[in-house]
Amino acid sequence: MNQREKEQYLREYAILKSQGKPFFPYAVAKDSAMAAIVLVVIIVLSIVLGAEMGPKADPTTTTYVPRPEWYFFFLFELLRVIKPPQFVPLATIGVPTICMILLFLLPFYDRSPERRPERRPIATAAGIFTIAAMAFLTYLGASAGSPNEIDMKPPAGLKGAALGEWNRGKLVAAQSGCLACHKIGENGNDGPGPHLTNIGSVLPESAIAQTLRNPTAPMPSFQTLAETQPQKFQALVSFLGQLR
Amino acid sequence: MARLKLPVPPVPPALKPRPARPGTGNGRVGPLDQAAEAGITVVDWIDERTSLSGGLRWMLFRKVPKGTNWFYTLGSAAMFAFLSQAVTGVFLAMYYDPSPTHAYESIRYVTNEAFLGEFVRGMHKWGSTVMVILVFLHMGRTFFWGAYKYPRELNWVIGVVLLIMTMTMSFTGYLLPFDQRSYWATIVGVNINGTGPLIGPYLSDFLRAGPEFGATTLSRFYAIHMMLVPGLIAALIGAHLYLVAKLGTTAPPWIKAKPDERLTESEV
Ligand code: HEM
């Protein structure tokens, strides 16, 4: 907007304003009606849906679903959509940071005087696209389950104690939320972490244990599990080591 | 002493109180008149010392432009949702204990034992969802209608900070019940933060109060959730509203000003 356009806007706005109505009581009445609606909606949600609680936080176990509040789903889904691990930082923070900067600076790069959405096709299209993308990612996030079971046959030839260990490891893996981020065989979500289906042939057991203790973000560390329940941890590692 | 004068709201004539007819009032002052007089005296006393009425009049009796419609209530609805969160939050804070050993127990107490506890907790929990939705709708309205353009750029920037603060509230609040889901989701969330450029790792360390998720992490989240960020939000809403009153709200972009008739040229 140049100086002339600014002055023109202010002039026109002054006329519109002088033809308007006082904030009190006209706008205040509408605002109050809206506030009443908001209050009723919150109360109804509270009564109908309540406030449930999960089991108490326990750093050593398991059976958890690392799931954020639903309006963060789209961020988490971004991780899944942008696949290769070297791009993970880009997905987690890069894209949101860029979006935030674009949002902050919006009034400074969109300087045309036009305000009607249908005459600002780029801005309107970008806005609609952003909303659609966020809605789509939120939907994906909402429908992506985080299964707590691994449906898999033990490798042939595994017997006795080794088979027991394998089964226990499978249970720990299933209950530790790995499937929220990893795919093991047919189970779990495809991302943000890599497939673990053949992890045993990619990494030796010691390296797997090392990863679990000291992983790259966003994967949580399972150091506490290793310290407090070494057998469980060992079972988990040997289960993973036999995935080939 | 100057009497406080407020413009009379436009009331239909039928509802207006009739002035007393001369000769009926017999000159005596009833208790009702005395009470009204006392009220006016108190207001005048305060106003003489603070001059608040000027600001109030400026805020309340500014004009909103022609065409202002229901979409303009979204901002104040977001503010109302914030107030509701503040009030219900105070009640939750009366019971909450931000230590890893007691947090879960205290929330369980609120939910199952305290009078109306689950109801208030539900209002706080669902109120956060409602507030986030309202903030996004309000932002969408200002975006699609180009309300962020000259002279309201600064108000947009403040708005973006409010958006980030609102999301921070919900992120920090999610940990507080300290159940399995909130615990592990927060660990992953903080880890995601840590992958950010430049300040990412520092931000994560700050949030966790150290390199590991420890005993002080919870009280740090609590302090951020109930003191730091709400204070910032309240202050920023104040600035946001000051600018709204100072600059006026936009008219919907379709409304064109008809110049004053006396100023238009007519063809001869
Ligand atoms: C806690 C969150 C917020 C509250 C309580 C709030 C409150 C308000 C209120 C009461 C108004 C007055 C008129 C209206 O409702 O349109 C307003 C106007 C405005 N807000 Fe917000 N707001 C919030 C967040 C935001 C966000 C996230 C943005 C955008 C990034 C934003 C940008 C604006 C702009 C540009 C105006 C001027 C609109 C106009 O003049 O038509 N606000 N805000």
Coordinates of C-alpha atoms and ligand atoms in Angstrom, one line a residue:
Chain A
M1 CA 0.0 0.0 0.0
N2 CA 1.4 3.4 -0.9
Q3 CA 0.7 6.6 0.9
R4 CA -2.2 7.5 -1.3
E5 CA -3.9 4.1 -0.8
K6 CA -3.4 4.3 2.9
E7 CA -5.0 7.7 3.1
Q8 CA -7.8 6.5 0.9
Y9 CA -8.4 3.6 3.2
L10 CA -8.5 5.7 6.3
R11 CA -10.9 8.1 4.6
E12 CA -13.2 5.4 3.6
Y13 CA -13.0 3.7 6.9
A14 CA -13.8 6.9 8.7
I15 CA -17.1 7.2 6.7
L16 CA -18.0 3.6 7.4
K17 CA -17.3 4.1 11.0
S18 CA -19.3 7.2 11.3
Q19 CA -22.3 5.3 9.8
G20 CA -21.9 2.5 12.2
K21 CA -23.5 1.9 15.6
P22 CA -22.0 2.3 19.1
F23 CA -20.1 -0.8 20.4
F24 CA -22.3 -0.6 23.5
P25 CA -25.0 -2.0 23.4
Y26 CA -25.1 -3.4 19.9
A27 CA -21.8 -5.3 19.6
V28 CA -21.8 -6.1 23.3
A29 CA -25.2 -7.8 22.9
K30 CA -23.9 -10.0 20.1
D31 CA -20.6 -10.7 22.0
S32 CA -22.6 -11.7 25.1
A33 CA -24.9 -14.0 23.2
M34 CA -21.8 -15.7 21.7
A35 CA -20.2 -15.9 25.2
A36 CA -23.3 -17.6 26.4
I37 CA -23.2 -20.1 23.6
V38 CA -19.5 -20.8 24.3
L39 CA -20.3 -21.4 28.0
V40 CA -23.1 -23.8 27.1
V41 CA -21.0 -25.7 24.7
I42 CA -18.2 -26.1 27.2
I43 CA -20.6 -27.3 29.9
V44 CA -22.4 -29.8 27.6
L45 CA -19.0 -31.2 26.5
S46 CA -17.9 -31.5 30.1
I47 CA -21.1 -33.3 31.2
V48 CA -21.3 -35.6 28.2
L49 CA -17.7 -36.4 27.7
G50 CA -16.4 -36.0 31.2
A51 CA -12.7 -36.1 32.1
E52 CA -11.3 -39.6 32.1
M53 CA -7.9 -40.5 33.4
G54 CA -5.5 -43.1 32.2
P55 CA -3.2 -45.2 34.4
K56 CA -0.6 -43.4 36.4
A57 CA 2.6 -42.3 34.6
D58 CA 5.3 -44.9 34.9
P59 CA 8.7 -44.3 33.3
T60 CA 9.6 -48.0 33.5
T61 CA 6.6 -49.6 31.7
T62 CA 5.0 -49.6 28.8
T63 CA 1.4 -49.9 27.6
Y64 CA 1.3 -46.3 26.6
V65 CA 0.3 -44.5 23.5
P66 CA 2.4 -41.5 22.8
R67 CA -0.5 -39.4 21.6
P68 CA -0.8 -35.7 21.8
E69 CA -3.9 -33.6 22.2
W70 CA -5.8 -33.9 19.0
Y71 CA -5.0 -30.4 17.7
F72 CA -1.3 -31.4 17.6
F73 CA -2.1 -34.4 15.5
F74 CA -1.2 -32.6 12.3
L75 CA 2.3 -31.9 13.6
F76 CA 2.9 -35.5 14.4
E77 CA 1.4 -36.6 11.1
L78 CA 3.9 -34.3 9.3
L79 CA 6.6 -36.6 10.7
R80 CA 4.9 -39.6 9.0
V81 CA 4.4 -37.9 5.7
I82 CA 7.9 -36.6 5.4
K83 CA 9.6 -40.0 5.5
P84 CA 13.4 -40.2 5.1
P85 CA 15.0 -40.0 8.6
Q86 CA 17.4 -37.3 7.5
F87 CA 14.4 -35.0 6.9
V88 CA 12.9 -35.6 10.3
P89 CA 14.2 -32.4 11.8
L90 CA 12.9 -30.6 8.8
A91 CA 9.4 -32.1 9.4
T92 CA 9.3 -31.6 13.1
I93 CA 10.5 -28.1 13.4
G94 CA 11.6 -26.9 10.0
V95 CA 8.1 -26.8 8.4
P96 CA 6.4 -25.4 11.5
T97 CA 9.1 -22.8 12.0
I98 CA 8.8 -21.7 8.4
C99 CA 5.0 -21.6 8.7
M100 CA 5.3 -19.5 11.9
I101 CA 7.6 -17.0 10.2
L102 CA 5.4 -16.8 7.2
L103 CA 2.4 -16.2 9.5
F104 CA 4.2 -13.5 11.6
L105 CA 5.4 -11.6 8.5
L106 CA 2.1 -11.9 6.6
P107 CA 1.1 -8.2 6.8
F108 CA 4.6 -7.2 5.7
Y109 CA 4.8 -9.1 2.5
D110 CA 1.1 -9.0 1.5
R111 CA 0.9 -5.3 1.0
S112 CA -1.8 -4.9 -1.6
P113 CA -4.7 -2.7 -0.6
E114 CA -7.3 -5.3 -1.7
R115 CA -9.3 -6.9 1.1
R116 CA -12.0 -9.0 -0.6
P117 CA -11.1 -12.7 -0.5
E118 CA -12.3 -13.3 -4.1
R119 CA -9.9 -10.6 -5.4
R120 CA -6.9 -12.0 -3.5
P121 CA -6.8 -15.4 -5.2
I122 CA -3.3 -16.3 -4.0
A123 CA -3.9 -15.5 -0.4
T124 CA -7.3 -17.1 -0.4
A125 CA -6.0 -20.2 -2.1
A126 CA -3.1 -20.5 0.2
G127 CA -5.4 -20.1 3.2
I128 CA -7.8 -22.8 1.9
F129 CA -4.9 -25.1 1.1
T130 CA -3.4 -24.7 4.5
I131 CA -6.7 -25.5 6.2
A132 CA -7.4 -28.5 4.0
A133 CA -3.9 -29.8 4.6
M134 CA -4.2 -29.4 8.4
A135 CA -7.7 -31.0 8.3
F136 CA -6.4 -33.9 6.3
L137 CA -3.3 -34.5 8.5
T138 CA -5.5 -34.2 11.6
Y139 CA -7.9 -36.8 10.2
L140 CA -4.9 -39.1 9.4
G141 CA -3.7 -38.7 12.9
A142 CA -7.1 -39.3 14.4
S143 CA -7.6 -42.5 12.5
A144 CA -4.0 -43.9 12.9
G145 CA -4.4 -46.4 15.6
S146 CA -1.5 -47.4 17.9
P147 CA -1.9 -51.1 18.2
N148 CA -0.8 -52.8 21.3
E149 CA -0.3 -56.2 19.8
I150 CA 2.1 -57.7 17.4
D151 CA 0.7 -60.5 15.3
M152 CA 3.7 -62.5 14.2
K153 CA 5.0 -66.1 14.1
P154 CA 8.3 -66.9 15.8
P155 CA 11.1 -67.8 13.5
A156 CA 11.2 -71.5 12.7
G157 CA 13.6 -73.5 14.8
L158 CA 13.2 -71.4 18.0
K159 CA 12.5 -73.7 20.9
G160 CA 12.3 -73.8 24.7
A161 CA 13.8 -70.9 26.6
A162 CA 14.7 -69.0 23.5
L163 CA 11.1 -69.2 22.4
G164 CA 9.9 -67.9 25.8
E165 CA 12.3 -65.0 25.6
W166 CA 11.2 -64.2 22.1
N167 CA 7.6 -64.1 23.2
R168 CA 8.3 -61.9 26.2
G169 CA 10.3 -59.5 24.0
K170 CA 7.4 -59.4 21.5
L171 CA 5.0 -58.5 24.4
V172 CA 7.3 -55.7 25.7
A173 CA 7.7 -54.3 22.2
A174 CA 4.0 -54.4 21.7
Q175 CA 3.3 -52.7 24.9
S176 CA 6.0 -50.1 24.7
G177 CA 4.4 -48.0 22.1
C178 CA 7.0 -48.7 19.5
L179 CA 4.2 -49.4 17.0
A180 CA 3.1 -45.7 17.2
C181 CA 6.2 -44.8 15.2
H182 CA 7.5 -48.1 13.8
K183 CA 6.3 -50.8 11.6
I184 CA 7.1 -54.4 12.5
G185 CA 5.9 -56.8 9.9
E186 CA 2.3 -56.0 9.3
N187 CA 1.9 -54.2 12.6
G188 CA 2.2 -50.6 13.5
N189 CA 2.4 -47.2 11.7
D190 CA 4.6 -46.5 8.8
G191 CA 6.6 -43.7 10.4
P192 CA 8.1 -41.4 11.6
G193 CA 10.6 -44.1 12.6
P194 CA 12.1 -46.6 10.1
H195 CA 10.7 -50.1 9.6
L196 CA 11.9 -52.6 12.2
T197 CA 10.9 -55.6 10.2
N198 CA 14.5 -56.5 9.4
I199 CA 16.2 -54.5 12.0
G200 CA 18.2 -57.6 13.1
S201 CA 20.0 -57.8 9.8
V202 CA 20.7 -54.0 9.8
L203 CA 22.0 -53.5 13.4
P204 CA 23.7 -55.9 15.8
E205 CA 22.0 -56.4 19.2
S206 CA 24.5 -54.2 20.9
A207 CA 23.7 -51.3 18.6
I208 CA 20.0 -51.8 19.0
A209 CA 20.4 -51.7 22.8
Q210 CA 22.5 -48.6 22.4
T211 CA 19.7 -47.0 20.3
L212 CA 17.1 -47.8 22.9
R213 CA 19.2 -46.3 25.6
N214 CA 20.2 -43.2 23.7
P215 CA 18.0 -42.7 20.7
T216 CA 17.8 -39.9 18.3
A217 CA 14.9 -37.6 18.9
P218 CA 11.9 -37.8 18.7
M219 CA 12.2 -41.4 19.8
P220 CA 11.9 -41.6 23.6
S221 CA 14.8 -43.1 25.6
F222 CA 14.2 -46.5 27.3
Q223 CA 17.2 -46.0 29.6
T224 CA 14.9 -46.3 32.7
L225 CA 13.5 -49.6 31.5
A226 CA 17.0 -50.9 31.0
E227 CA 18.0 -49.8 34.5
T228 CA 15.0 -51.0 36.5
Q229 CA 14.0 -54.1 34.5
P230 CA 17.0 -55.5 32.8
Q231 CA 15.4 -58.8 31.9
K232 CA 12.5 -57.1 30.1
F233 CA 15.0 -54.9 28.3
Q234 CA 17.1 -57.8 27.4
A235 CA 14.1 -59.7 26.0
L236 CA 13.1 -56.7 23.9
V237 CA 16.6 -56.4 22.5
S238 CA 16.9 -60.0 21.6
F239 CA 13.4 -60.0 20.1
L240 CA 14.5 -57.1 17.9
G241 CA 17.8 -58.8 17.1
Q242 CA 16.0 -61.8 15.7
L243 CA 13.9 -59.8 13.3
R244 CA 15.5 -60.5 10.0
Chain B
M1 CA -18.8 18.6 40.8
A2 CA -19.3 17.3 37.3
R3 CA -21.8 14.5 37.2
L4 CA -20.9 11.4 35.3
K5 CA -23.0 11.5 32.1
L6 CA -23.5 8.4 30.1
P7 CA -25.4 8.4 26.8
V8 CA -28.8 6.8 27.2
P9 CA -29.0 3.5 25.3
P10 CA -31.7 3.7 22.7
V11 CA -34.7 2.2 24.4
P12 CA -38.1 2.0 22.6
P13 CA -40.3 4.9 23.8
A14 CA -42.8 2.5 25.3
L15 CA -40.3 1.2 27.8
K16 CA -38.9 4.6 28.9
P17 CA -39.8 5.6 32.4
R18 CA -42.4 8.3 32.4
P19 CA -41.3 11.5 34.0
A20 CA -43.4 12.2 37.1
R21 CA -46.2 14.6 36.5
P22 CA -45.8 17.9 38.2
G23 CA -47.5 18.1 41.5
T24 CA -47.6 14.3 42.2
G25 CA -44.2 13.9 43.8
N26 CA -45.0 15.8 46.9
G27 CA -41.3 16.8 47.1
R28 CA -40.3 14.0 49.5
V29 CA -37.2 11.8 48.8
G30 CA -37.8 8.1 49.2
P31 CA -35.2 5.5 50.1
L32 CA -35.0 4.5 46.4
D33 CA -33.9 8.0 45.4
Q34 CA -31.5 8.0 48.3
A35 CA -29.9 4.7 47.2
A36 CA -29.6 6.0 43.6
E37 CA -28.1 9.2 44.9
A38 CA -25.6 7.2 47.0
G39 CA -24.6 5.1 44.0
I40 CA -23.9 8.1 41.9
T41 CA -21.9 9.7 44.7
V42 CA -19.7 6.7 45.0
V43 CA -19.1 6.5 41.2
D44 CA -18.4 10.2 41.1
W45 CA -16.0 9.9 44.0
I46 CA -14.0 7.2 42.2
D47 CA -14.2 9.0 38.9
E48 CA -12.9 12.3 40.3
R49 CA -9.8 10.5 41.5
T50 CA -9.2 8.1 38.6
S51 CA -10.9 9.6 35.5
L52 CA -11.8 6.1 34.6
S53 CA -15.0 7.1 33.0
G54 CA -13.2 8.7 30.0
G55 CA -11.5 5.4 29.1
L56 CA -14.6 3.5 29.7
R57 CA -16.6 5.7 27.4
W58 CA -13.8 5.5 24.8
M59 CA -13.9 1.7 24.9
L60 CA -17.7 1.3 25.1
F61 CA -19.1 4.0 23.0
R62 CA -16.7 3.9 20.1
K63 CA -18.6 3.1 16.9
V64 CA -18.3 -0.2 15.1
P65 CA -18.5 0.3 11.4
K66 CA -21.5 -0.5 9.3
G67 CA -21.9 -4.2 8.4
T68 CA -20.3 -5.6 11.6
N69 CA -21.7 -9.1 11.9
W70 CA -21.5 -12.3 13.9
F71 CA -18.0 -13.1 12.6
Y72 CA -16.8 -10.3 14.7
T73 CA -17.8 -12.1 17.9
L74 CA -15.2 -14.8 17.4
G75 CA -12.4 -12.7 19.1
S76 CA -14.4 -11.9 22.2
A77 CA -15.6 -15.5 22.3
A78 CA -11.9 -16.6 22.4
M79 CA -11.4 -14.2 25.2
F80 CA -14.4 -15.5 27.0
A81 CA -13.1 -19.1 26.6
F82 CA -9.8 -17.9 28.1
L83 CA -11.6 -16.4 31.1
S84 CA -13.4 -19.6 31.6
Q85 CA -10.1 -21.5 31.6
A86 CA -8.7 -19.0 34.1
V87 CA -11.6 -19.5 36.5
T88 CA -11.8 -23.3 36.2
G89 CA -8.0 -23.4 36.4
V90 CA -8.0 -21.6 39.8
F91 CA -10.3 -24.3 41.2
L92 CA -8.1 -27.1 39.9
A93 CA -5.0 -25.4 41.3
M94 CA -6.6 -25.5 44.8
Y95 CA -6.2 -29.3 44.7
Y96 CA -3.3 -29.9 42.4
D97 CA 0.1 -30.9 43.7
P98 CA 2.9 -30.7 41.1
S99 CA 5.1 -33.4 42.4
P100 CA 5.7 -36.6 40.4
T101 CA 4.6 -38.7 43.4
H102 CA 1.4 -36.8 44.2
A103 CA 0.2 -35.2 40.9
Y104 CA -1.7 -38.2 39.7
E105 CA -3.3 -38.8 43.1
S106 CA -4.4 -35.2 43.4
I107 CA -6.0 -35.2 40.0
R108 CA -7.7 -38.5 40.9
Y109 CA -9.0 -36.9 44.0
V110 CA -10.4 -33.9 42.0
T111 CA -12.0 -36.3 39.5
N112 CA -13.6 -38.8 41.9
E113 CA -14.0 -37.1 45.2
A114 CA -14.1 -33.3 45.2
F115 CA -17.5 -31.8 44.9
L116 CA -18.3 -31.2 41.2
G117 CA -14.6 -31.9 40.6
E118 CA -15.0 -33.9 37.5
F119 CA -17.3 -31.3 36.1
V120 CA -14.8 -28.5 36.6
R121 CA -12.0 -30.6 35.3
G122 CA -14.1 -31.5 32.3
M123 CA -14.8 -27.8 31.7
H124 CA -11.1 -27.0 31.8
K125 CA -10.2 -29.9 29.5
W126 CA -12.9 -29.3 26.9
G127 CA -12.6 -25.5 27.3
S128 CA -9.1 -25.8 26.0
T129 CA -10.3 -27.5 22.8
V130 CA -13.0 -24.8 22.4
M131 CA -10.6 -22.0 22.9
V132 CA -8.1 -23.4 20.4
I133 CA -10.9 -23.8 17.8
L134 CA -12.2 -20.3 18.5
V135 CA -8.7 -18.8 18.1
F136 CA -8.3 -20.5 14.8
L137 CA -11.7 -19.4 13.6
H138 CA -11.0 -15.8 14.6
M139 CA -7.6 -16.0 12.9
G140 CA -9.3 -17.4 9.8
R141 CA -11.8 -14.5 9.8
T142 CA -9.1 -11.9 10.0
F143 CA -7.0 -13.7 7.4
F144 CA -9.7 -14.1 4.8
W145 CA -11.1 -10.7 5.2
G146 CA -7.7 -9.0 5.0
A147 CA -8.1 -7.5 8.4
Y148 CA -4.4 -7.7 9.0
K149 CA -3.6 -5.0 6.5
Y150 CA -2.7 -1.4 7.1
P151 CA -3.1 -0.1 9.8
R152 CA -3.7 -3.3 11.8
E153 CA -0.4 -5.1 11.1
L154 CA 0.7 -5.0 14.7
N155 CA -2.5 -6.5 15.9
W156 CA -1.9 -9.4 13.6
V157 CA 1.6 -9.9 15.0
I158 CA 0.3 -9.8 18.6
G159 CA -2.4 -12.3 17.5
V160 CA 0.2 -14.8 16.2
V161 CA 2.0 -14.6 19.5
L162 CA -1.4 -15.3 21.2
L163 CA -1.8 -18.3 19.0
I164 CA 1.6 -19.7 20.0
M165 CA 0.9 -19.0 23.6
T166 CA -2.5 -20.8 23.4
M167 CA -0.8 -23.8 21.9
T168 CA 1.9 -23.6 24.6
M169 CA -0.9 -23.7 27.2
S170 CA -2.3 -26.9 25.9
F171 CA 1.1 -28.5 25.5
T172 CA 2.2 -27.8 29.1
G173 CA -1.3 -28.6 30.5
Y174 CA -1.3 -32.0 28.9
L175 CA 1.4 -33.3 31.1
L176 CA -0.1 -32.2 34.4
P177 CA -2.6 -35.1 35.0
F178 CA 0.6 -37.3 34.9
D179 CA -1.0 -40.4 33.5
Q180 CA 0.7 -42.7 31.1
R181 CA -0.6 -41.0 28.0
S182 CA 0.3 -37.5 29.0
Y183 CA 3.7 -38.6 30.3
W184 CA 4.9 -40.3 27.2
A185 CA 3.3 -37.9 24.8
T186 CA 5.1 -35.1 26.5
I187 CA 8.4 -36.9 26.4
V188 CA 8.0 -37.3 22.6
G189 CA 6.8 -33.7 22.3
V190 CA 9.8 -32.3 24.1
N191 CA 12.1 -34.5 22.0
I192 CA 10.5 -33.2 18.9
N193 CA 11.2 -29.7 20.2
G194 CA 14.8 -30.7 20.7
T195 CA 15.3 -31.3 17.0
G196 CA 14.5 -27.7 16.2
P197 CA 17.1 -25.3 14.7
L198 CA 19.4 -23.2 17.0
I199 CA 17.3 -22.9 20.1
G200 CA 15.7 -26.4 19.8
P201 CA 18.0 -28.2 22.2
Y202 CA 18.1 -25.3 24.7
L203 CA 14.3 -25.1 24.7
S204 CA 14.1 -28.8 25.4
D205 CA 16.6 -28.6 28.2
F206 CA 14.7 -25.6 29.6
L207 CA 11.4 -27.5 29.5
R208 CA 12.8 -30.6 31.1
A209 CA 14.8 -28.6 33.6
G210 CA 17.9 -30.6 32.5
P211 CA 18.9 -33.2 30.0
E212 CA 16.6 -35.8 31.4
F213 CA 12.9 -35.9 32.3
G214 CA 13.2 -35.5 36.1
A215 CA 11.4 -34.6 39.3
T216 CA 11.5 -30.8 38.6
T217 CA 10.1 -31.2 35.1
L218 CA 6.6 -31.4 36.3
S219 CA 6.7 -28.3 38.6
R220 CA 8.4 -26.4 35.8
F221 CA 5.5 -27.3 33.4
Y222 CA 3.1 -26.3 36.1
A223 CA 4.7 -22.9 36.7
I224 CA 4.8 -22.3 32.9
H225 CA 1.2 -23.4 32.6
M226 CA -0.4 -21.5 35.4
M227 CA 1.8 -18.4 35.9
L228 CA 4.1 -17.5 33.0
V229 CA 1.9 -18.1 30.0
P230 CA -1.5 -17.0 31.3
G231 CA 0.1 -13.8 32.5
L232 CA 1.6 -13.2 29.1
I233 CA -1.7 -14.1 27.4
A234 CA -3.7 -11.7 29.7
A235 CA -1.2 -8.8 29.0
L236 CA -1.2 -9.5 25.2
I237 CA -5.0 -9.6 25.1
G238 CA -4.9 -6.2 26.8
A239 CA -2.6 -4.9 24.1
H240 CA -4.7 -6.6 21.4
L241 CA -7.9 -5.0 22.6
Y242 CA -6.3 -1.6 23.1
L243 CA -5.3 -1.6 19.4
V244 CA -8.8 -2.9 18.4
A245 CA -10.4 0.1 20.2
K246 CA -7.8 2.6 19.0
L247 CA -7.9 1.5 15.3
G248 CA -11.5 0.3 15.2
T249 CA -12.6 -3.0 13.8
T250 CA -12.6 -3.4 10.1
A251 CA -15.8 -3.3 8.1
P252 CA -16.5 -6.5 6.1
P253 CA -14.5 -6.1 2.9
W254 CA -17.6 -6.1 0.7
I255 CA -19.1 -3.0 2.3
K256 CA -18.3 0.1 0.4
A257 CA -18.6 3.6 1.9
K258 CA -21.2 5.8 0.4
P259 CA -19.8 9.2 0.6
D260 CA -21.8 11.8 2.4
E261 CA -24.5 13.1 0.1
R262 CA -23.6 16.7 0.7
L263 CA -20.1 15.9 -0.7
T264 CA -21.0 14.2 -3.9
E265 CA -21.2 16.1 -7.1
S266 CA -24.4 15.8 -9.0
E267 CA -24.5 16.0 -12.7
V268 CA -26.2 19.1 -14.0
Ligands
HEM1 C1 -6.2 -15.5 22.7 C2 -6.5 -15.2 21.5 C3 -7.2 -14.0 21.0 C4 -8.1 -13.1 21.5 C5 -8.7 -13.2 22.9 C6 -8.4 -12.1 20.5 C7 -9.4 -11.1 20.7 C8 -9.7 -10.2 19.7 C9 -10.9 -9.3 19.8 C10 -11.9 -9.3 20.9 C11 -10.9 -8.6 18.6 C12 -12.0 -7.5 18.3 C13 -12.9 -7.8 17.1 C14 -13.1 -9.2 16.6 O1 -13.4 -10.1 17.3 O2 -12.9 -9.4 15.4 C15 -9.8 -8.9 17.8 C16 -9.4 -8.4 16.6 C17 -8.3 -8.8 15.8 N1 -7.5 -9.9 16.1 FE1 -7.6 -11.1 17.7 N2 -7.7 -12.3 19.4 C18 -6.9 -13.5 19.6 C19 -6.1 -14.1 18.7 C20 -5.7 -13.5 17.5 C21 -5.0 -14.2 16.5 C22 -4.4 -15.7 16.6 C23 -4.9 -13.4 15.4 C24 -4.2 -13.6 14.1 C25 -3.0 -14.1 14.0 C26 -5.6 -12.2 15.7 C27 -5.7 -11.1 14.9 C28 -6.6 -10.0 15.0 C29 -6.8 -8.9 14.1 C30 -6.0 -8.7 12.8 C31 -7.9 -8.2 14.6 C32 -8.5 -6.9 14.0 C33 -9.7 -7.4 13.3 C34 -10.5 -6.3 12.7 O3 -10.2 -5.1 13.0 O4 -11.4 -6.6 11.9 N3 -6.1 -12.3 17.0 N4 -9.1 -9.9 18.5

